[in-house]
JSON list of C-alpha atoms in Angstrom, two decimals:
[
{"chain": "A", "resi": 1, "resn": "MET", "atom": "CA", "xyz": [101.64, 1.33, 133.95]},
{"chain": "A", "resi": 2, "resn": "LYS", "atom": "CA", "xyz": [103.51, -0.13, 131.00]},
{"chain": "A", "resi": 3, "resn": "ALA", "atom": "CA", "xyz": [106.54, 0.83, 128.92]},
{"chain": "A", "resi": 4, "resn": "HIS", "atom": "CA", "xyz": [104.51, 2.51, 126.16]},
{"chain": "A", "resi": 5, "resn": "HIS", "atom": "CA", "xyz": [103.03, 4.96, 128.69]},
{"chain": "A", "resi": 6, "resn": "ILE", "atom": "CA", "xyz": [106.35, 6.67, 129.44]},
{"chain": "A", "resi": 7, "resn": "MET", "atom": "CA", "xyz": [108.91, 5.58, 126.82]},
{"chain": "A", "resi": 8, "resn": "THR", "atom": "CA", "xyz": [110.67, 8.04, 124.54]},
{"chain": "A", "resi": 9, "resn": "HIS", "atom": "CA", "xyz": [109.43, 7.37, 121.00]},
{"chain": "A", "resi": 10, "resn": "HIS", "atom": "CA", "xyz": [111.98, 9.26, 118.90]},
{"chain": "A", "resi": 11, "resn": "VAL", "atom": "CA", "xyz": [115.12, 7.23, 119.47]},
{"chain": "A", "resi": 12, "resn": "ILE", "atom": "CA", "xyz": [118.41, 8.42, 117.99]},
{"chain": "A", "resi": 13, "resn": "THR", "atom": "CA", "xyz": [120.55, 5.48, 116.90]},
{"chain": "A", "resi": 14, "resn": "ILE", "atom": "CA", "xyz": [124.04, 5.08, 115.50]},
{"chain": "A", "resi": 15, "resn": "ASP", "atom": "CA", "xyz": [125.62, 2.74, 112.96]},
{"chain": "A", "resi": 16, "resn": "PRO", "atom": "CA", "xyz": [128.09, 0.14, 114.26]},
{"chain": "A", "resi": 17, "resn": "ASP", "atom": "CA", "xyz": [130.69, 1.37, 111.77]},
{"chain": "A", "resi": 18, "resn": "ALA", "atom": "CA", "xyz": [130.44, 4.98, 112.93]},
{"chain": "A", "resi": 19, "resn": "THR", "atom": "CA", "xyz": [133.44, 6.36, 114.78]},
{"chain": "A", "resi": 20, "resn": "LEU", "atom": "CA", "xyz": [133.50, 6.72, 118.53]},
{"chain": "A", "resi": 21, "resn": "ALA", "atom": "CA", "xyz": [134.02, 10.46, 118.00]},
{"chain": "A", "resi": 22, "resn": "ASP", "atom": "CA", "xyz": [130.74, 10.58, 116.03]},
{"chain": "A", "resi": 23, "resn": "ALA", "atom": "CA", "xyz": [128.96, 8.83, 118.90]},
{"chain": "A", "resi": 24, "resn": "ALA", "atom": "CA", "xyz": [130.41, 11.28, 121.42]},
{"chain": "A", "resi": 25, "resn": "ARG", "atom": "CA", "xyz": [129.30, 14.30, 119.38]},
{"chain": "A", "resi": 26, "resn": "LEU", "atom": "CA", "xyz": [125.80, 12.86, 118.95]},
{"chain": "A", "resi": 27, "resn": "MET", "atom": "CA", "xyz": [125.46, 12.15, 122.66]},
{"chain": "A", "resi": 28, "resn": "LEU", "atom": "CA", "xyz": [126.68, 15.61, 123.66]},
{"chain": "A", "resi": 29, "resn": "ALA", "atom": "CA", "xyz": [124.50, 17.43, 121.12]},
{"chain": "A", "resi": 30, "resn": "ASN", "atom": "CA", "xyz": [121.34, 15.67, 122.33]},
{"chain": "A", "resi": 31, "resn": "HIS", "atom": "CA", "xyz": [122.18, 15.38, 126.04]},
{"chain": "A", "resi": 32, "resn": "PHE", "atom": "CA", "xyz": [122.05, 11.57, 125.90]},
{"chain": "A", "resi": 33, "resn": "SER", "atom": "CA", "xyz": [124.13, 9.23, 128.03]},
{"chain": "A", "resi": 34, "resn": "GLY", "atom": "CA", "xyz": [123.72, 6.30, 125.65]},
{"chain": "A", "resi": 35, "resn": "LEU", "atom": "CA", "xyz": [122.88, 5.40, 122.04]},
{"chain": "A", "resi": 36, "resn": "PRO", "atom": "CA", "xyz": [121.36, 2.21, 120.61]},
{"chain": "A", "resi": 37, "resn": "VAL", "atom": "CA", "xyz": [123.45, 0.73, 117.81]},
{"chain": "A", "resi": 38, "resn": "VAL", "atom": "CA", "xyz": [121.40, -0.35, 114.78]},
{"chain": "A", "resi": 39, "resn": "ASP", "atom": "CA", "xyz": [122.71, -2.16, 111.71]},
{"chain": "A", "resi": 40, "resn": "ALA", "atom": "CA", "xyz": [121.80, -1.69, 108.03]},
{"chain": "A", "resi": 41, "resn": "LYS", "atom": "CA", "xyz": [118.78, -3.98, 108.46]},
{"chain": "A", "resi": 42, "resn": "GLY", "atom": "CA", "xyz": [117.41, -1.77, 111.21]},
{"chain": "A", "resi": 43, "resn": "GLU", "atom": "CA", "xyz": [118.08, -4.39, 113.88]},
{"chain": "A", "resi": 44, "resn": "LEU", "atom": "CA", "xyz": [119.44, -3.56, 117.32]},
{"chain": "A", "resi": 45, "resn": "VAL", "atom": "CA", "xyz": [122.95, -4.99, 117.71]},
{"chain": "A", "resi": 46, "resn": "GLY", "atom": "CA", "xyz": [124.34, -3.16, 120.72]},
{"chain": "A", "resi": 47, "resn": "ILE", "atom": "CA", "xyz": [124.43, -0.02, 122.82]},
{"chain": "A", "resi": 48, "resn": "VAL", "atom": "CA", "xyz": [127.20, 2.53, 123.42]},
{"chain": "A", "resi": 49, "resn": "THR", "atom": "CA", "xyz": [127.12, 4.53, 126.66]},
{"chain": "A", "resi": 50, "resn": "GLU", "atom": "CA", "xyz": [129.15, 7.00, 128.67]},
{"chain": "A", "resi": 51, "resn": "ARG", "atom": "CA", "xyz": [130.75, 4.04, 130.41]},
{"chain": "A", "resi": 52, "resn": "ASP", "atom": "CA", "xyz": [132.47, 3.06, 127.15]},
{"chain": "A", "resi": 53, "resn": "PHE", "atom": "CA", "xyz": [134.38, 6.37, 127.21]},
{"chain": "A", "resi": 54, "resn": "LEU", "atom": "CA", "xyz": [135.88, 5.93, 130.69]},
{"chain": "A", "resi": 55, "resn": "ARG", "atom": "CA", "xyz": [138.71, 3.47, 130.00]},
{"chain": "A", "resi": 56, "resn": "ARG", "atom": "CA", "xyz": [140.40, 5.01, 126.96]},
{"chain": "A", "resi": 57, "resn": "GLN", "atom": "CA", "xyz": [143.98, 4.83, 125.73]},
{"chain": "A", "resi": 58, "resn": "GLU", "atom": "CA", "xyz": [143.99, 8.45, 124.51]},
{"chain": "A", "resi": 59, "resn": "LEU", "atom": "CA", "xyz": [143.03, 9.61, 128.01]},
{"chain": "A", "resi": 60, "resn": "ASP", "atom": "CA", "xyz": [145.55, 7.32, 129.69]},
{"chain": "A", "resi": 61, "resn": "THR", "atom": "CA", "xyz": [142.72, 5.85, 131.78]},
{"chain": "A", "resi": 62, "resn": "GLN", "atom": "CA", "xyz": [142.97, 2.28, 130.53]},
{"chain": "A", "resi": 63, "resn": "ARG", "atom": "CA", "xyz": [143.36, -0.49, 133.11]},
{"chain": "A", "resi": 64, "resn": "LYS", "atom": "CA", "xyz": [146.97, -1.14, 134.05]},
{"chain": "A", "resi": 65, "resn": "ARG", "atom": "CA", "xyz": [147.19, -4.57, 135.61]},
{"chain": "A", "resi": 66, "resn": "PRO", "atom": "CA", "xyz": [150.27, -6.14, 137.19]},
{"chain": "A", "resi": 67, "resn": "ARG", "atom": "CA", "xyz": [152.11, -8.68, 135.01]},
{"chain": "A", "resi": 68, "resn": "TRP", "atom": "CA", "xyz": [151.13, -11.62, 137.20]},
{"chain": "A", "resi": 69, "resn": "LEU", "atom": "CA", "xyz": [147.43, -10.79, 136.75]},
{"chain": "A", "resi": 70, "resn": "GLU", "atom": "CA", "xyz": [147.86, -10.43, 132.99]},
{"chain": "A", "resi": 71, "resn": "PHE", "atom": "CA", "xyz": [149.38, -13.93, 132.97]},
{"chain": "A", "resi": 72, "resn": "ILE", "atom": "CA", "xyz": [146.37, -15.33, 134.83]},
{"chain": "A", "resi": 73, "resn": "LEU", "atom": "CA", "xyz": [143.82, -13.56, 132.63]},
{"chain": "A", "resi": 74, "resn": "GLY", "atom": "CA", "xyz": [145.50, -14.78, 129.46]},
{"chain": "A", "resi": 75, "resn": "PRO", "atom": "CA", "xyz": [146.12, -13.16, 126.06]},
{"chain": "A", "resi": 76, "resn": "GLY", "atom": "CA", "xyz": [142.48, -13.39, 124.97]},
{"chain": "A", "resi": 77, "resn": "ARG", "atom": "CA", "xyz": [141.16, -11.24, 127.82]},
{"chain": "A", "resi": 78, "resn": "MET", "atom": "CA", "xyz": [144.05, -8.80, 127.46]},
{"chain": "A", "resi": 79, "resn": "ALA", "atom": "CA", "xyz": [143.40, -8.46, 123.72]},
{"chain": "A", "resi": 80, "resn": "GLU", "atom": "CA", "xyz": [139.69, -7.87, 124.39]},
{"chain": "A", "resi": 81, "resn": "ASP", "atom": "CA", "xyz": [140.52, -5.11, 126.86]},
{"chain": "A", "resi": 82, "resn": "TYR", "atom": "CA", "xyz": [142.88, -3.51, 124.33]},
{"chain": "A", "resi": 83, "resn": "VAL", "atom": "CA", "xyz": [140.18, -3.34, 121.65]},
{"chain": "A", "resi": 84, "resn": "LYS", "atom": "CA", "xyz": [137.75, -1.72, 124.13]},
{"chain": "A", "resi": 85, "resn": "THR", "atom": "CA", "xyz": [140.25, 0.94, 125.15]},
{"chain": "A", "resi": 86, "resn": "ALA", "atom": "CA", "xyz": [141.86, 1.64, 121.74]},
{"chain": "A", "resi": 87, "resn": "GLY", "atom": "CA", "xyz": [139.04, 0.84, 119.29]},
{"chain": "A", "resi": 88, "resn": "ARG", "atom": "CA", "xyz": [137.88, 3.78, 117.17]},
{"chain": "A", "resi": 89, "resn": "LYS", "atom": "CA", "xyz": [134.61, 2.35, 115.83]},
{"chain": "A", "resi": 90, "resn": "VAL", "atom": "CA", "xyz": [131.36, 1.93, 117.75]},
{"chain": "A", "resi": 91, "resn": "ARG", "atom": "CA", "xyz": [131.21, -1.81, 117.05]},
{"chain": "A", "resi": 92, "resn": "GLU", "atom": "CA", "xyz": [134.58, -2.25, 118.79]},
{"chain": "A", "resi": 93, "resn": "VAL", "atom": "CA", "xyz": [133.51, -0.76, 122.12]},
{"chain": "A", "resi": 94, "resn": "MET", "atom": "CA", "xyz": [129.72, -1.20, 122.30]},
{"chain": "A", "resi": 95, "resn": "THR", "atom": "CA", "xyz": [127.96, -3.54, 124.71]},
{"chain": "A", "resi": 96, "resn": "ARG", "atom": "CA", "xyz": [126.48, -6.50, 122.86]},
{"chain": "A", "resi": 97, "resn": "ASN", "atom": "CA", "xyz": [124.75, -8.23, 125.77]},
{"chain": "A", "resi": 98, "resn": "LEU", "atom": "CA", "xyz": [121.47, -6.30, 125.77]},
{"chain": "A", "resi": 99, "resn": "TYR", "atom": "CA", "xyz": [118.49, -6.27, 128.09]},
{"chain": "A", "resi": 100, "resn": "THR", "atom": "CA", "xyz": [115.30, -5.25, 126.32]},
{"chain": "A", "resi": 101, "resn": "ALA", "atom": "CA", "xyz": [111.55, -5.05, 126.90]},
{"chain": "A", "resi": 102, "resn": "THR", "atom": "CA", "xyz": [108.38, -4.67, 124.83]},
{"chain": "A", "resi": 103, "resn": "GLU", "atom": "CA", "xyz": [105.78, -1.91, 124.76]},
{"chain": "A", "resi": 104, "resn": "GLU", "atom": "CA", "xyz": [103.54, -4.02, 127.01]},
{"chain": "A", "resi": 105, "resn": "THR", "atom": "CA", "xyz": [106.18, -4.74, 129.66]},
{"chain": "A", "resi": 106, "resn": "LEU", "atom": "CA", "xyz": [105.12, -3.51, 133.10]},
{"chain": "A", "resi": 107, "resn": "LEU", "atom": "CA", "xyz": [107.21, -0.65, 134.49]},
{"chain": "A", "resi": 108, "resn": "ALA", "atom": "CA", "xyz": [107.76, -2.69, 137.65]},
{"chain": "A", "resi": 109, "resn": "ASP", "atom": "CA", "xyz": [109.44, -5.39, 135.55]},
{"chain": "A", "resi": 110, "resn": "ILE", "atom": "CA", "xyz": [111.64, -2.80, 133.83]},
{"chain": "A", "resi": 111, "resn": "VAL", "atom": "CA", "xyz": [112.74, -1.48, 137.22]},
{"chain": "A", "resi": 112, "resn": "VAL", "atom": "CA", "xyz": [113.75, -5.01, 138.26]},
{"chain": "A", "resi": 113, "resn": "LEU", "atom": "CA", "xyz": [115.67, -5.39, 134.99]},
{"chain": "A", "resi": 114, "resn": "MET", "atom": "CA", "xyz": [117.52, -2.11, 135.56]},
{"chain": "A", "resi": 115, "resn": "GLU", "atom": "CA", "xyz": [118.39, -2.83, 139.17]},
{"chain": "A", "resi": 116, "resn": "LYS", "atom": "CA", "xyz": [119.41, -6.45, 138.63]},
{"chain": "A", "resi": 117, "resn": "ASN", "atom": "CA", "xyz": [121.73, -5.64, 135.74]},
{"chain": "A", "resi": 118, "resn": "HIS", "atom": "CA", "xyz": [122.91, -2.17, 136.85]},
{"chain": "A", "resi": 119, "resn": "ILE", "atom": "CA", "xyz": [121.75, -0.44, 133.67]},
{"chain": "A", "resi": 120, "resn": "LYS", "atom": "CA", "xyz": [120.30, 3.03, 133.11]},
{"chain": "A", "resi": 121, "resn": "ARG", "atom": "CA", "xyz": [118.17, 2.45, 130.02]},
{"chain": "A", "resi": 122, "resn": "VAL", "atom": "CA", "xyz": [116.16, -0.32, 128.38]},
{"chain": "A", "resi": 123, "resn": "PRO", "atom": "CA", "xyz": [115.44, -0.45, 124.61]},
{"chain": "A", "resi": 124, "resn": "ILE", "atom": "CA", "xyz": [111.78, -1.12, 123.85]},
{"chain": "A", "resi": 125, "resn": "MET", "atom": "CA", "xyz": [111.37, -3.59, 121.01]},
{"chain": "A", "resi": 126, "resn": "ARG", "atom": "CA", "xyz": [108.67, -4.58, 118.54]},
{"chain": "A", "resi": 127, "resn": "GLY", "atom": "CA", "xyz": [110.07, -7.78, 117.08]},
{"chain": "A", "resi": 128, "resn": "ASN", "atom": "CA", "xyz": [113.65, -7.02, 116.01]},
{"chain": "A", "resi": 129, "resn": "LYS", "atom": "CA", "xyz": [113.06, -3.27, 115.70]},
{"chain": "A", "resi": 130, "resn": "ILE", "atom": "CA", "xyz": [113.60, -0.68, 118.40]},
{"chain": "A", "resi": 131, "resn": "VAL", "atom": "CA", "xyz": [110.52, 1.53, 118.84]},
{"chain": "A", "resi": 132, "resn": "GLY", "atom": "CA", "xyz": [111.36, 3.37, 122.05]},
{"chain": "A", "resi": 133, "resn": "MET", "atom": "CA", "xyz": [113.60, 3.76, 125.04]},
{"chain": "A", "resi": 134, "resn": "VAL", "atom": "CA", "xyz": [112.86, 3.79, 128.76]},
{"chain": "A", "resi": 135, "resn": "SER", "atom": "CA", "xyz": [115.56, 5.45, 130.84]},
{"chain": "A", "resi": 136, "resn": "ARG", "atom": "CA", "xyz": [115.78, 6.46, 134.47]},
{"chain": "A", "resi": 137, "resn": "GLN", "atom": "CA", "xyz": [114.87, 9.97, 133.36]},
{"chain": "A", "resi": 138, "resn": "ASN", "atom": "CA", "xyz": [111.54, 8.67, 132.04]},
{"chain": "A", "resi": 139, "resn": "PHE", "atom": "CA", "xyz": [110.72, 7.37, 135.50]},
{"chain": "A", "resi": 140, "resn": "VAL", "atom": "CA", "xyz": [111.55, 10.76, 137.02]},
{"chain": "A", "resi": 141, "resn": "GLN", "atom": "CA", "xyz": [109.20, 12.40, 134.51]},
{"chain": "A", "resi": 142, "resn": "ALA", "atom": "CA", "xyz": [106.44, 9.89, 135.25]},
{"chain": "A", "resi": 143, "resn": "VAL", "atom": "CA", "xyz": [106.67, 10.34, 139.01]},
{"chain": "A", "resi": 144, "resn": "SER", "atom": "CA", "xyz": [106.55, 14.11, 138.61]},
{"chain": "A", "resi": 145, "resn": "SER", "atom": "CA", "xyz": [103.40, 13.75, 136.52]},
{"chain": "A", "resi": 146, "resn": "LEU", "atom": "CA", "xyz": [101.75, 11.22, 138.82]},
{"chain": "A", "resi": 147, "resn": "SER", "atom": "CA", "xyz": [102.29, 13.49, 141.81]},
{"chain": "A", "resi": 148, "resn": "ARG", "atom": "CA", "xyz": [99.43, 15.59, 140.44]},
{"chain": "A", "resi": 149, "resn": "GLY", "atom": "CA", "xyz": [97.05, 12.86, 141.56]},
{"chain": "A", "resi": 150, "resn": "LEU", "atom": "CA", "xyz": [95.53, 11.99, 138.19]},
{"chain": "A", "resi": 151, "resn": "PRO", "atom": "CA", "xyz": [94.58, 8.39, 137.27]},
{"chain": "A", "resi": 152, "resn": "ASP", "atom": "CA", "xyz": [96.80, 6.08, 135.25]},
{"chain": "A", "resi": 153, "resn": "PRO", "atom": "CA", "xyz": [96.79, 6.58, 131.47]},
{"chain": "A", "resi": 154, "resn": "THR", "atom": "CA", "xyz": [94.06, 4.84, 129.49]},
{"chain": "A", "resi": 155, "resn": "LEU", "atom": "CA", "xyz": [94.10, 3.47, 125.94]},
{"chain": "A", "resi": 156, "resn": "ASP", "atom": "CA", "xyz": [92.68, 6.81, 124.73]},
{"chain": "A", "resi": 157, "resn": "ASP", "atom": "CA", "xyz": [95.44, 8.65, 126.58]},
{"chain": "A", "resi": 158, "resn": "THR", "atom": "CA", "xyz": [98.04, 6.49, 124.85]},
{"chain": "A", "resi": 159, "resn": "SER", "atom": "CA", "xyz": [96.55, 7.30, 121.45]},
{"chain": "A", "resi": 160, "resn": "LEU", "atom": "CA", "xyz": [96.50, 11.02, 122.30]},
{"chain": "A", "resi": 161, "resn": "ARG", "atom": "CA", "xyz": [100.13, 10.84, 123.48]},
{"chain": "A", "resi": 162, "resn": "ASN", "atom": "CA", "xyz": [101.18, 9.27, 120.19]},
{"chain": "A", "resi": 163, "resn": "ARG", "atom": "CA", "xyz": [99.44, 12.07, 118.24]},
{"chain": "A", "resi": 164, "resn": "ILE", "atom": "CA", "xyz": [101.08, 14.76, 120.37]},
{"chain": "A", "resi": 165, "resn": "LEU", "atom": "CA", "xyz": [104.59, 13.33, 119.91]},
{"chain": "A", "resi": 166, "resn": "ALA", "atom": "CA", "xyz": [104.03, 12.87, 116.16]},
{"chain": "A", "resi": 167, "resn": "THR", "atom": "CA", "xyz": [102.81, 16.48, 115.86]},
{"chain": "A", "resi": 168, "resn": "VAL", "atom": "CA", "xyz": [105.76, 17.95, 117.73]},
{"chain": "A", "resi": 169, "resn": "GLU", "atom": "CA", "xyz": [108.37, 15.80, 116.02]},
{"chain": "A", "resi": 170, "resn": "ASP", "atom": "CA", "xyz": [106.98, 16.77, 112.60]},
{"chain": "A", "resi": 171, "resn": "HIS", "atom": "CA", "xyz": [108.52, 20.25, 112.98]},
{"chain": "A", "resi": 172, "resn": "HIS", "atom": "CA", "xyz": [112.17, 20.95, 112.18]},
{"chain": "A", "resi": 173, "resn": "TRP", "atom": "CA", "xyz": [112.56, 23.15, 115.26]},
{"chain": "A", "resi": 174, "resn": "ALA", "atom": "CA", "xyz": [111.58, 20.32, 117.61]},
{"chain": "A", "resi": 175, "resn": "PRO", "atom": "CA", "xyz": [114.48, 19.00, 119.74]},
{"chain": "A", "resi": 176, "resn": "ILE", "atom": "CA", "xyz": [115.11, 15.28, 120.05]},
{"chain": "A", "resi": 177, "resn": "GLY", "atom": "CA", "xyz": [113.78, 13.45, 123.10]},
{"chain": "A", "resi": 178, "resn": "ILE", "atom": "CA", "xyz": [110.68, 15.49, 123.93]},
{"chain": "A", "resi": 179, "resn": "ASN", "atom": "CA", "xyz": [108.34, 13.32, 125.98]},
{"chain": "A", "resi": 180, "resn": "ALA", "atom": "CA", "xyz": [104.71, 13.58, 127.05]},
{"chain": "A", "resi": 181, "resn": "ILE", "atom": "CA", "xyz": [102.67, 11.84, 129.72]},
{"chain": "A", "resi": 182, "resn": "VAL", "atom": "CA", "xyz": [98.92, 12.06, 129.15]},
{"chain": "A", "resi": 183, "resn": "ARG", "atom": "CA", "xyz": [96.05, 11.34, 131.51]},
{"chain": "A", "resi": 184, "resn": "ASN", "atom": "CA", "xyz": [92.43, 12.34, 130.90]},
{"chain": "A", "resi": 185, "resn": "GLY", "atom": "CA", "xyz": [93.57, 14.87, 128.31]},
{"chain": "A", "resi": 186, "resn": "VAL", "atom": "CA", "xyz": [96.02, 16.51, 130.74]},
{"chain": "A", "resi": 187, "resn": "VAL", "atom": "CA", "xyz": [99.53, 16.60, 129.23]},
{"chain": "A", "resi": 188, "resn": "ASP", "atom": "CA", "xyz": [102.84, 16.84, 131.09]},
{"chain": "A", "resi": 189, "resn": "LEU", "atom": "CA", "xyz": [105.60, 17.87, 128.67]},
{"chain": "A", "resi": 190, "resn": "CYS", "atom": "CA", "xyz": [109.15, 16.82, 129.55]},
{"chain": "A", "resi": 191, "resn": "GLY", "atom": "CA", "xyz": [112.53, 17.15, 127.87]},
{"chain": "A", "resi": 192, "resn": "VAL", "atom": "CA", "xyz": [115.43, 19.50, 127.18]},
{"chain": "A", "resi": 193, "resn": "ILE", "atom": "CA", "xyz": [115.36, 22.69, 125.10]},
{"chain": "A", "resi": 194, "resn": "THR", "atom": "CA", "xyz": [118.16, 25.12, 124.26]},
{"chain": "A", "resi": 195, "resn": "ASP", "atom": "CA", "xyz": [115.99, 28.02, 123.09]},
{"chain": "A", "resi": 196, "resn": "GLU", "atom": "CA", "xyz": [113.06, 29.57, 124.97]},
{"chain": "A", "resi": 197, "resn": "HIS", "atom": "CA", "xyz": [111.17, 30.19, 121.71]},
{"chain": "A", "resi": 198, "resn": "VAL", "atom": "CA", "xyz": [111.02, 26.43, 121.23]},
{"chain": "A", "resi": 199, "resn": "ARG", "atom": "CA", "xyz": [109.27, 26.04, 124.59]},
{"chain": "A", "resi": 200, "resn": "GLN", "atom": "CA", "xyz": [106.28, 28.06, 123.50]},
{"chain": "A", "resi": 201, "resn": "ALA", "atom": "CA", "xyz": [106.21, 26.38, 120.10]},
{"chain": "A", "resi": 202, "resn": "ILE", "atom": "CA", "xyz": [106.05, 22.92, 121.70]},
{"chain": "A", "resi": 203, "resn": "ILE", "atom": "CA", "xyz": [103.26, 24.04, 124.03]},
{"chain": "A", "resi": 204, "resn": "VAL", "atom": "CA", "xyz": [101.24, 25.55, 121.17]},
{"chain": "A", "resi": 205, "resn": "ALA", "atom": "CA", "xyz": [101.69, 22.46, 118.99]},
{"chain": "A", "resi": 206, "resn": "THR", "atom": "CA", "xyz": [100.48, 20.30, 121.88]},
{"chain": "A", "resi": 207, "resn": "GLU", "atom": "CA", "xyz": [97.48, 22.51, 122.64]},
{"chain": "A", "resi": 208, "resn": "ASN", "atom": "CA", "xyz": [96.42, 22.27, 118.99]},
{"chain": "A", "resi": 209, "resn": "VAL", "atom": "CA", "xyz": [96.08, 18.48, 119.11]},
{"chain": "A", "resi": 210, "resn": "PRO", "atom": "CA", "xyz": [92.38, 17.58, 119.44]},
{"chain": "A", "resi": 211, "resn": "GLY", "atom": "CA", "xyz": [91.64, 16.03, 122.82]},
{"chain": "A", "resi": 212, "resn": "VAL", "atom": "CA", "xyz": [94.20, 18.01, 124.81]},
{"chain": "A", "resi": 213, "resn": "GLU", "atom": "CA", "xyz": [92.51, 19.68, 127.77]},
{"chain": "A", "resi": 214, "resn": "ARG", "atom": "CA", "xyz": [95.46, 21.20, 129.61]},
{"chain": "A", "resi": 215, "resn": "VAL", "atom": "CA", "xyz": [99.25, 21.34, 129.27]},
{"chain": "A", "resi": 216, "resn": "HIS", "atom": "CA", "xyz": [101.82, 21.37, 132.08]},
{"chain": "A", "resi": 217, "resn": "ASP", "atom": "CA", "xyz": [105.31, 22.56, 131.12]},
{"chain": "A", "resi": 218, "resn": "HIS", "atom": "CA", "xyz": [108.26, 20.66, 132.61]},
{"chain": "A", "resi": 219, "resn": "LEU", "atom": "CA", "xyz": [110.69, 21.46, 129.78]},
{"chain": "A", "resi": 220, "resn": "VAL", "atom": "CA", "xyz": [114.18, 22.25, 131.06]},
{"chain": "A", "resi": 221, "resn": "TRP", "atom": "CA", "xyz": [116.25, 24.94, 129.35]},
{"chain": "A", "resi": 222, "resn": "VAL", "atom": "CA", "xyz": [119.96, 24.08, 129.05]},
{"chain": "A", "resi": 223, "resn": "ASP", "atom": "CA", "xyz": [122.80, 26.31, 127.87]},
{"chain": "A", "resi": 224, "resn": "PRO", "atom": "CA", "xyz": [124.82, 24.05, 125.52]},
{"chain": "A", "resi": 225, "resn": "MET", "atom": "CA", "xyz": [128.08, 25.88, 126.27]},
{"chain": "A", "resi": 226, "resn": "SER", "atom": "CA", "xyz": [128.07, 26.11, 130.07]},
{"chain": "A", "resi": 227, "resn": "GLY", "atom": "CA", "xyz": [125.67, 23.31, 130.99]},
{"chain": "A", "resi": 228, "resn": "ILE", "atom": "CA", "xyz": [123.65, 25.72, 133.16]},
{"chain": "A", "resi": 229, "resn": "TYR", "atom": "CA", "xyz": [120.00, 24.74, 133.25]},
{"chain": "A", "resi": 230, "resn": "LEU", "atom": "CA", "xyz": [116.73, 26.36, 134.32]},
{"chain": "A", "resi": 231, "resn": "LEU", "atom": "CA", "xyz": [113.43, 24.77, 135.25]},
{"chain": "A", "resi": 232, "resn": "SER", "atom": "CA", "xyz": [110.27, 25.75, 133.40]},
{"chain": "A", "resi": 233, "resn": "PRO", "atom": "CA", "xyz": [108.40, 28.87, 134.62]},
{"chain": "A", "resi": 234, "resn": "GLU", "atom": "CA", "xyz": [105.64, 26.58, 135.90]},
{"chain": "A", "resi": 235, "resn": "GLU", "atom": "CA", "xyz": [108.03, 24.53, 138.01]},
{"chain": "A", "resi": 236, "resn": "GLU", "atom": "CA", "xyz": [109.84, 27.64, 139.24]},
{"chain": "A", "resi": 237, "resn": "MET", "atom": "CA", "xyz": [106.51, 28.87, 140.60]},
{"chain": "A", "resi": 238, "resn": "GLU", "atom": "CA", "xyz": [105.99, 25.55, 142.37]},
{"chain": "A", "resi": 239, "resn": "ASN", "atom": "CA", "xyz": [109.62, 25.47, 143.62]},
{"chain": "A", "resi": 240, "resn": "PRO", "atom": "CA", "xyz": [110.65, 29.12, 144.13]},
{"chain": "A", "resi": 241, "resn": "SER", "atom": "CA", "xyz": [113.81, 28.13, 146.02]},
{"chain": "A", "resi": 242, "resn": "VAL", "atom": "CA", "xyz": [115.26, 26.29, 143.00]},
{"chain": "A", "resi": 243, "resn": "GLN", "atom": "CA", "xyz": [117.67, 28.41, 140.95]},
{"chain": "A", "resi": 244, "resn": "ALA", "atom": "CA", "xyz": [119.85, 27.91, 137.90]},
{"chain": "A", "resi": 245, "resn": "LYS", "atom": "CA", "xyz": [122.35, 25.08, 138.23]},
{"chain": "A", "resi": 246, "resn": "ALA", "atom": "CA", "xyz": [125.18, 23.59, 136.24]},
{"chain": "A", "resi": 247, "resn": "SER", "atom": "CA", "xyz": [124.49, 20.11, 134.88]}
]
């Protein structure tokens, strides 16, 4: 399988001049652990992740090195650390050294990239533009789908998947990050919802796309306030011992 078979198409990005507070709110609202940073030309220039919020001056979690080590590291390194811990704009804290892939990159190669560089997500590029994102969660979704014993997606399945995602994302009620894995017209829907009415709407929109034979619901309901989440009714039937948990 390749990146385009499982990647999330609708990628939320942030401007490098946005504040770190804006990035935090966007990540929390959409249940993301990282955001690609895209400039005015639409080009990917960095990525901001949960890791960038760990060492912060306002939390008193910045690194506190002994004086002798500061002397060895030099003023340049110390100044760089200060900007990362006290900077208020995304461009000041984001990671600039990026590891990317294309839509045709094999999933096995993306796994190697993730493991080798200790990263959780890989931007999928078409030239200089970001067109998708493959995260560890996408692999979890794919394995869950593949466990049903269906063959790998074909070119027709990829086309059908694109139509499904475009149809769902065309509605204002659709949450960000809904994903679909399609094989022989069988659709596995994955993602996070915060309203049960949206679940049925997503399923109906998917069923109405020509070529869809059957829909499996793996959408997870999350309470935005408490973080409690529930599996889909379909998965609860398959895993009756699983109950509501806090994320």
